[in-house]
Short mmCIF file of C-alpha atoms and ligand atoms in Angstrom, two decimals:
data_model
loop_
_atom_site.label_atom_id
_atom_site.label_comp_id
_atom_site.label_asym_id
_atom_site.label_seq_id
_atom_site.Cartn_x
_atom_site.Cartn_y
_atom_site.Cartn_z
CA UNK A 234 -9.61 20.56 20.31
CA UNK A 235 -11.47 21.68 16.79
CA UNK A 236 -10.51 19.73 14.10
CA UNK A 237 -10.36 22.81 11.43
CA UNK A 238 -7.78 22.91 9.12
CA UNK A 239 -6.49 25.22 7.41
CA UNK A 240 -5.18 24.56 3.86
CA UNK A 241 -2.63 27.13 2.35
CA UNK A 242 -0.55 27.55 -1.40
CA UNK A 243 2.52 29.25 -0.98
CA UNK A 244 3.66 30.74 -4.36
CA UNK A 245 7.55 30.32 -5.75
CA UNK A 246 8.44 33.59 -7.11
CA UNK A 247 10.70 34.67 -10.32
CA UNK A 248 12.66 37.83 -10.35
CA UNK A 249 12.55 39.64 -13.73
CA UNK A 250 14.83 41.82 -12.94
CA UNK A 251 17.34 41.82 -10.28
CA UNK A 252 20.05 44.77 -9.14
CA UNK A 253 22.39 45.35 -6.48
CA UNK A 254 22.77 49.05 -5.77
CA UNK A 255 25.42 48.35 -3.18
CA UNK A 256 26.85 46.07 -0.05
CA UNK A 257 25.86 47.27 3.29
CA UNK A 258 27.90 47.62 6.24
CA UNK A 259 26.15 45.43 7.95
CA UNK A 260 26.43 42.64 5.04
CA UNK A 261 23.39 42.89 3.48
CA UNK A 262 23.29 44.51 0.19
CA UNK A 263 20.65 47.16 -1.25
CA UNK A 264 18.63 45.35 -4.44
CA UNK A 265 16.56 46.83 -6.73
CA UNK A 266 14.22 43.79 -7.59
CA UNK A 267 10.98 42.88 -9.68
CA UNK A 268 9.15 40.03 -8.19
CA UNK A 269 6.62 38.07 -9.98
CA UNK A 270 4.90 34.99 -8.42
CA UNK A 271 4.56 32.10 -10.40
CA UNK A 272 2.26 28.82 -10.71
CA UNK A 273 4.36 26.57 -8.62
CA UNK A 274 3.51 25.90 -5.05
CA UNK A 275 4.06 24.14 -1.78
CA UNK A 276 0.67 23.58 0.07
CA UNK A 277 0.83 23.32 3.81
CA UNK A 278 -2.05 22.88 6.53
CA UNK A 279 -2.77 24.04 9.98
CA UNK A 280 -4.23 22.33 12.76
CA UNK A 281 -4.42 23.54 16.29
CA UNK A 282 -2.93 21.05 18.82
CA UNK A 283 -2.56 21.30 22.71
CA UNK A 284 1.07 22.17 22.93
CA UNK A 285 3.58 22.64 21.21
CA UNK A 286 5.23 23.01 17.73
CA UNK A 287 4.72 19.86 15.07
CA UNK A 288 5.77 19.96 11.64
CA UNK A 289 5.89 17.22 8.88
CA UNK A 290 7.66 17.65 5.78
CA UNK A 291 7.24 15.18 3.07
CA UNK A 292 11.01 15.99 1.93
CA UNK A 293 14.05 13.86 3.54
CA UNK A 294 16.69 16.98 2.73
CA UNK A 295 14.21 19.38 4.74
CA UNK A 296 14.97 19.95 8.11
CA UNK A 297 11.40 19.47 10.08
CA UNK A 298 12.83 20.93 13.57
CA UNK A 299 13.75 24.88 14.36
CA UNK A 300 15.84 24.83 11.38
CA UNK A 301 12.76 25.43 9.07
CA UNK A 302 11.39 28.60 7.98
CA UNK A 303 7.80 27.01 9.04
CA UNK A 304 8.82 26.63 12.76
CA UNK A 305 10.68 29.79 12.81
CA UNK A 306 8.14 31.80 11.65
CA UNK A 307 5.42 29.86 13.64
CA UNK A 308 7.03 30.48 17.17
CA UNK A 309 8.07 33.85 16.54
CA UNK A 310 3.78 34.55 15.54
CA UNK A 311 2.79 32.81 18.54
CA UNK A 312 5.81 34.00 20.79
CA UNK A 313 4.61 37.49 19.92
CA UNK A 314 0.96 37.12 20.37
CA UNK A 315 1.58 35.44 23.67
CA UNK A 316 -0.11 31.99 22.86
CA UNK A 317 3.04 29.87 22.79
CA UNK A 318 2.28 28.41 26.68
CA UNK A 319 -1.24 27.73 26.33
CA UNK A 320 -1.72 26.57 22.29
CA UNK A 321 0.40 24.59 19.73
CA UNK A 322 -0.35 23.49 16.03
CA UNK A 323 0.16 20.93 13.56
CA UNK A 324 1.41 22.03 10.24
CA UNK A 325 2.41 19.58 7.52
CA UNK A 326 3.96 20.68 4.10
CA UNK A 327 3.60 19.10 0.35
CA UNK A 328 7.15 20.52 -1.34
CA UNK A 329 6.83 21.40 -4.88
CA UNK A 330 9.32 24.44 -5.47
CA UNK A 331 12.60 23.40 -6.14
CA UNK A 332 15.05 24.40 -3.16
CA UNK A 333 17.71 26.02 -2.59
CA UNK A 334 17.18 27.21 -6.15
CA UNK A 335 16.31 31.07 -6.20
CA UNK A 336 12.69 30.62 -5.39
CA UNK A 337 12.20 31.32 -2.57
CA UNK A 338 10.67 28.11 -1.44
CA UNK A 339 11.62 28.43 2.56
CA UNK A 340 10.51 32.46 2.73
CA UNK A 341 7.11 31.88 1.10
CA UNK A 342 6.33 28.79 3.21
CA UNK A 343 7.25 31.28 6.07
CA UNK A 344 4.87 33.78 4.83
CA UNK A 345 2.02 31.05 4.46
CA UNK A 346 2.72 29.78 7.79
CA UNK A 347 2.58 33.20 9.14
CA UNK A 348 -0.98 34.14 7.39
CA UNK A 349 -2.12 30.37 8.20
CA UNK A 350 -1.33 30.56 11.96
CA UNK A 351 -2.84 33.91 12.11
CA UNK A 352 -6.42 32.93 10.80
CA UNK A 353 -6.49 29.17 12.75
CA UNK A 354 -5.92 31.31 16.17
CA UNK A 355 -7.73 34.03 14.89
CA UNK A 356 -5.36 36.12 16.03
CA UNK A 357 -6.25 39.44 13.94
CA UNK A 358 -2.58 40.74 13.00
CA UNK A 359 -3.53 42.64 9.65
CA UNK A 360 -0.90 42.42 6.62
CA UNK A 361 1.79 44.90 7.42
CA UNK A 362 2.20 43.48 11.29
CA UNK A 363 2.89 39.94 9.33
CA UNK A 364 4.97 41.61 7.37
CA UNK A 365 6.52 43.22 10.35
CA UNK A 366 6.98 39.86 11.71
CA UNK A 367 8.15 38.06 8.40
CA UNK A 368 11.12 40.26 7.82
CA UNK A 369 12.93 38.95 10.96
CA UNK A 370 12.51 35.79 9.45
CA UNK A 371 13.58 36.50 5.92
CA UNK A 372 14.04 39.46 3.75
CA UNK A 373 11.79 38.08 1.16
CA UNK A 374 8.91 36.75 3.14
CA UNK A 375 7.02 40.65 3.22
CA UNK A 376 7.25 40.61 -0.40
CA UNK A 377 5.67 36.80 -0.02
CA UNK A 378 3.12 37.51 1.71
CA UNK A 379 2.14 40.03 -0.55
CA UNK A 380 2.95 37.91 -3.90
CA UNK A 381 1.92 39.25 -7.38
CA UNK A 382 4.28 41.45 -9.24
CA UNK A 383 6.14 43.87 -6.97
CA UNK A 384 9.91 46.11 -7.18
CA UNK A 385 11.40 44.89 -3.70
CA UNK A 386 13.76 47.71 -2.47
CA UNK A 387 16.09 48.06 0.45
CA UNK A 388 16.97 44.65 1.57
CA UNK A 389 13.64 43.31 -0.69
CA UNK A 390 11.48 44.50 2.07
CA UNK A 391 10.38 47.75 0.75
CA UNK A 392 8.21 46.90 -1.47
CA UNK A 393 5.72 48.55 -4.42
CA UNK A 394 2.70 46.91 -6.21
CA UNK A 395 3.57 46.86 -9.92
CA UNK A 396 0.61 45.70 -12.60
CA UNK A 397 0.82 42.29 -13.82
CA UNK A 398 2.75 41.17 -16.91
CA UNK A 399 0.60 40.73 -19.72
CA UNK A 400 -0.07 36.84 -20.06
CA UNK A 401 2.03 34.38 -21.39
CA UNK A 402 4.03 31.33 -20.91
CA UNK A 403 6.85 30.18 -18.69
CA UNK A 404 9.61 27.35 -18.87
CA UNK A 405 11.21 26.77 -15.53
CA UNK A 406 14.30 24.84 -15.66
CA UNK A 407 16.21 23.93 -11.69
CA UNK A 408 19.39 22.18 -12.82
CA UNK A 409 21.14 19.24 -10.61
CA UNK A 410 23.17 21.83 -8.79
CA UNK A 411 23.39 23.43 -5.41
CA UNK A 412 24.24 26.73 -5.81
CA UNK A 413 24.65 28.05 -1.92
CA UNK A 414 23.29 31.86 -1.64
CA UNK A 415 26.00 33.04 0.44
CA UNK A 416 28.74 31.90 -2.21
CA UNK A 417 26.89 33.95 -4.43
CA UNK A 418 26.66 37.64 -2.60
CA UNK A 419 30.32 36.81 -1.49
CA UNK A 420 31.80 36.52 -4.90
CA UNK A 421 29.22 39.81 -6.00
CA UNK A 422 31.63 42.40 -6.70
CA UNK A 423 28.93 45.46 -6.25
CA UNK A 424 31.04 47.90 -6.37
CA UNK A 425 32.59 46.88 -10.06
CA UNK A 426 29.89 45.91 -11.66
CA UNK A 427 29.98 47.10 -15.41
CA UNK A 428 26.54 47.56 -16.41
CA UNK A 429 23.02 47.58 -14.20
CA UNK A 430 19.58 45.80 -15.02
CA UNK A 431 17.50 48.78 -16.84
CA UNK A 432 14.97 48.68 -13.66
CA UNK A 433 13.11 51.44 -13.97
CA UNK A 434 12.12 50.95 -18.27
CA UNK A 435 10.84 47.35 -16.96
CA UNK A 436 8.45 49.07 -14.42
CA UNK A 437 7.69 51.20 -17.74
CA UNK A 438 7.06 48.31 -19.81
CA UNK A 439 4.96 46.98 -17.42
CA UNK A 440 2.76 50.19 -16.53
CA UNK A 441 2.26 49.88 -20.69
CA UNK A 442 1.58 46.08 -20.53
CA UNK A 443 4.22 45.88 -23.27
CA UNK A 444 5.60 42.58 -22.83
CA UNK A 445 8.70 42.99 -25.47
CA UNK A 446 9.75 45.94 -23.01
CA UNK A 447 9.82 43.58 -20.28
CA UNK A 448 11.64 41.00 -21.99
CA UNK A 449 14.40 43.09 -23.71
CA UNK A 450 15.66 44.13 -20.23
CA UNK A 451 15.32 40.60 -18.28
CA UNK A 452 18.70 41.01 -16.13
CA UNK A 453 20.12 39.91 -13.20
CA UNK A 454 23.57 41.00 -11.66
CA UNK A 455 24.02 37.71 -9.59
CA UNK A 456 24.72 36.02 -13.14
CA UNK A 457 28.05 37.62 -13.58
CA UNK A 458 28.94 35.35 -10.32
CA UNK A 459 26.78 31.70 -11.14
CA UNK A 460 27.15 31.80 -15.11
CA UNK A 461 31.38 31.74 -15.18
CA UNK A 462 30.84 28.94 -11.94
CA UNK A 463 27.65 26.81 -13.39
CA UNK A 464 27.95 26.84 -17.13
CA UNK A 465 25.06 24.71 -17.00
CA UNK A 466 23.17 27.73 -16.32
CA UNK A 467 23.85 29.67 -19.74
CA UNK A 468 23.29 26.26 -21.97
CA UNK A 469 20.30 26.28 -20.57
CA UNK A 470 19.38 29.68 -21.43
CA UNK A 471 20.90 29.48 -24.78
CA UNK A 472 18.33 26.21 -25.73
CA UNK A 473 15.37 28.04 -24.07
CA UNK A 474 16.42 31.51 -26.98
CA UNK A 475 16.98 28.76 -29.31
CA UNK A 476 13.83 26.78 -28.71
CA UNK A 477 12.09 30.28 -29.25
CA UNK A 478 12.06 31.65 -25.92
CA UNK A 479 11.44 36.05 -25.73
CA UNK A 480 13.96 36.35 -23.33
CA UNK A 481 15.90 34.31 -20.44
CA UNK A 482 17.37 34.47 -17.59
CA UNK A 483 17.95 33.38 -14.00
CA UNK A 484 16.23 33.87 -10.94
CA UNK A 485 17.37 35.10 -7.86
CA UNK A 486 20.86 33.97 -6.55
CA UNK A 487 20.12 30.58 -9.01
CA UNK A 488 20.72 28.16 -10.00
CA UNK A 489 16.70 27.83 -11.59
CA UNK A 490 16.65 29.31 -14.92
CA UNK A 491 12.89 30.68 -16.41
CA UNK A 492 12.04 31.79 -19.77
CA UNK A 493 9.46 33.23 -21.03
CA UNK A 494 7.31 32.04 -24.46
CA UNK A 495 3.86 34.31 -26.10
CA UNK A 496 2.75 30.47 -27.76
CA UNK A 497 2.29 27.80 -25.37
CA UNK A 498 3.43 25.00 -28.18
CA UNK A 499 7.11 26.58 -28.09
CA UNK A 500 7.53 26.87 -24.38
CA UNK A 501 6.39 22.77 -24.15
CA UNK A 502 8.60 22.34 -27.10
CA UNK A 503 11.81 23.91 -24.90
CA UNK A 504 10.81 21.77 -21.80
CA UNK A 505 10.87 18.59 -23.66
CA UNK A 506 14.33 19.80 -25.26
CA UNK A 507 15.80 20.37 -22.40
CA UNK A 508 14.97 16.94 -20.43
CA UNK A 509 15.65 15.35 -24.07
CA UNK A 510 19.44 16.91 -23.37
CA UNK A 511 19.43 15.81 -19.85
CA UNK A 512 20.26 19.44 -18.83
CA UNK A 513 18.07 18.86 -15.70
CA UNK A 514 15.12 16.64 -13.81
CA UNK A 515 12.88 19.81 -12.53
CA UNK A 516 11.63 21.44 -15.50
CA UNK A 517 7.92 23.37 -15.53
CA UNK A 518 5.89 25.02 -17.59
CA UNK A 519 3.36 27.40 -15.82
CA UNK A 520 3.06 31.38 -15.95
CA UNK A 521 2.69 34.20 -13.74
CA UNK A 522 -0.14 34.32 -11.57
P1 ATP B 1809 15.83 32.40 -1.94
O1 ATP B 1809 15.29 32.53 -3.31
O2 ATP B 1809 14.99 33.15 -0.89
O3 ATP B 1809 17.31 32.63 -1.82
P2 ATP B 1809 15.99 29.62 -2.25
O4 ATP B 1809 14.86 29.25 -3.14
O5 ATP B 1809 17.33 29.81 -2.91
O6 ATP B 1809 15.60 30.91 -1.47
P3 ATP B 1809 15.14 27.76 -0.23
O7 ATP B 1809 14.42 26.73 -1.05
O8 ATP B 1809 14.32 28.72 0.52
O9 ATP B 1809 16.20 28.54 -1.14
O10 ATP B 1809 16.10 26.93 0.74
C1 ATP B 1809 17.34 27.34 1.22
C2 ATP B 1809 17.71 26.45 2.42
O11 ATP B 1809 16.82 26.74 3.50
C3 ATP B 1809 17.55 24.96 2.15
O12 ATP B 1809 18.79 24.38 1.92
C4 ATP B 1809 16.86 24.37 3.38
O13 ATP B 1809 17.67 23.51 4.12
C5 ATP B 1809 16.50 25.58 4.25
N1 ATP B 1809 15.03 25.60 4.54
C6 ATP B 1809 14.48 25.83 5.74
N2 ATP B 1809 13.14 25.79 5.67
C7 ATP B 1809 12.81 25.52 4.40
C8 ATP B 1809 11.58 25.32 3.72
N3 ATP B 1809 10.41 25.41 4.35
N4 ATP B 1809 11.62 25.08 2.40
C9 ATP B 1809 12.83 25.01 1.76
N5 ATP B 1809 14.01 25.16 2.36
C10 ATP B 1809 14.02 25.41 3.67
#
């Protein structure tokens, strides 16, 4: 057997603006989202074994069996490139991203597993047939295996390439709660919802790199369900504004909170306020990338 390994990050994202158009039948809902990766990742490598699916996971709360989005996503590549009987691989993952927080920790370790897998077999599936592949895992892992800034569309797999937010700082802030996803879309009432994130002058603001455009509409409809439940959520917020923060706001269905600083100082500043107050043990200060 070849000892290479390959070594992959796998990018947490942000969403810096997040709608709901509308609930499916089907339960799903339609989003309007922008995506932005950020500088927090998991790493994970890829060795090829004789048989079989191993994974190691250097979290206890992780599930290392069929229940992770690694294994999932590495049966269903090899499964569908017919390798499963005659190959297996080792894959062991380093978590940094905060989970179960709005991240989307599970579907980008899904995406790197699918783009790792792919290149240790050499098994030649180009982007959009890992894509293909990813969305029966996850709705977001397309969009992760794309990263960068995107608007995710349909169920967040239709996705656009949007340019890059002009640079600056972030302060991400994962309080000590578990806010469960499906809780979240449950108590969405889509159809009632009193005002919309102003999508489409964000995409504007970012065509003009005008970063005051972006953050003057950072919005996200999930809030109106997590803020009134997790009041933890808007203190937060409120200390990042008060600590000098552009604009704030949560990602995803929560509960991690980002915002989002032009001078570096402030944005270390708000981090040390916030674990100062206690308001939560995960706090980071990266940017977009
Ligand atoms: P999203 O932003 O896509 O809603 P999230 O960041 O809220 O995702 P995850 O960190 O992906 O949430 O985890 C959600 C659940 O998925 C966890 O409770 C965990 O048990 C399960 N899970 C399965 N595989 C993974 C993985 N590789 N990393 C993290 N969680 C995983």
């Amino acid at each position: 057997m070849s000892d290479k390994t390959i070594r992959r990050e796998a990018f947490a994202k942000i969403n810096l603006g997040l709608d709901v158009v509308r609930r499916l039948p089907n339960g799903y809902h339609e989003v309007r989202m922008i995506m932005q990766t950020v500088g927090i990742c998991d790493v994970l490598t890829f060795r090829k074994a004789a048989s079989g699916i191993q994974l190691i996971v250097d979290k206890e709360e992780l599930p290392s069996d069929q229940n992770n989005l690694i294994y999932k996503a590495a049966k269903l590549l090899m499964d569908t490139a017919g390798i499963s009987d005659t190959k297996g691989v080792c894959i062991t993952l380093e978590k940094h991203i905060p989970i179960a927080a709005g991240m989307a920790g599970g579907s980008t370790d899904a995406a790197a597993a699918l783009l790792g897998i792919n290149e240790l077999y050499e098994i030649g599936y180009d982007v959009d047939k890992l894509k293909e592949l990813g969305v029966k895992i996850g709705a977001d892992v397309p969009y992760c295996i794309q990263g960068g800034t995107a608007l995710a569309e349909g169920i967040g797999e239709v996705l656009s390439v949007l340019p890059t937010p002009p640079a600056c700082h972030l302060v991400i802030v994962k309080p000590d709660i578990n806010v469960s996803t499906k809780f979240v879309y449950e108590n969405l009432k889509a159809n009632e919802l009193e005002s919309h994130p102003d999508i489409d002058g964000m995409i504007e603001g970012l065509e003009k790199g005008d970063l005051k455009a972006i953050t003057d509409r950072l919005a996200n409809v999930l809030e109106t369900v997590t803020v009134p439940a997790y009041p933890i959520i808007d203190e937060i917020k409120q200390s990042m504004l008060d600590a000098g923060a552009e604009g704030a706001l949560m990602s995803g269905s929560g509960p991690t909170v980002f915002g989002i600083f032009t001078e570096l100082e402030k944005a270390k500043q708000a981090a040390k306020r916030i674990e100062d107050a206690e308001l939560a043990k995960q706090v980071f200060v990266t940017a977009f990338c």
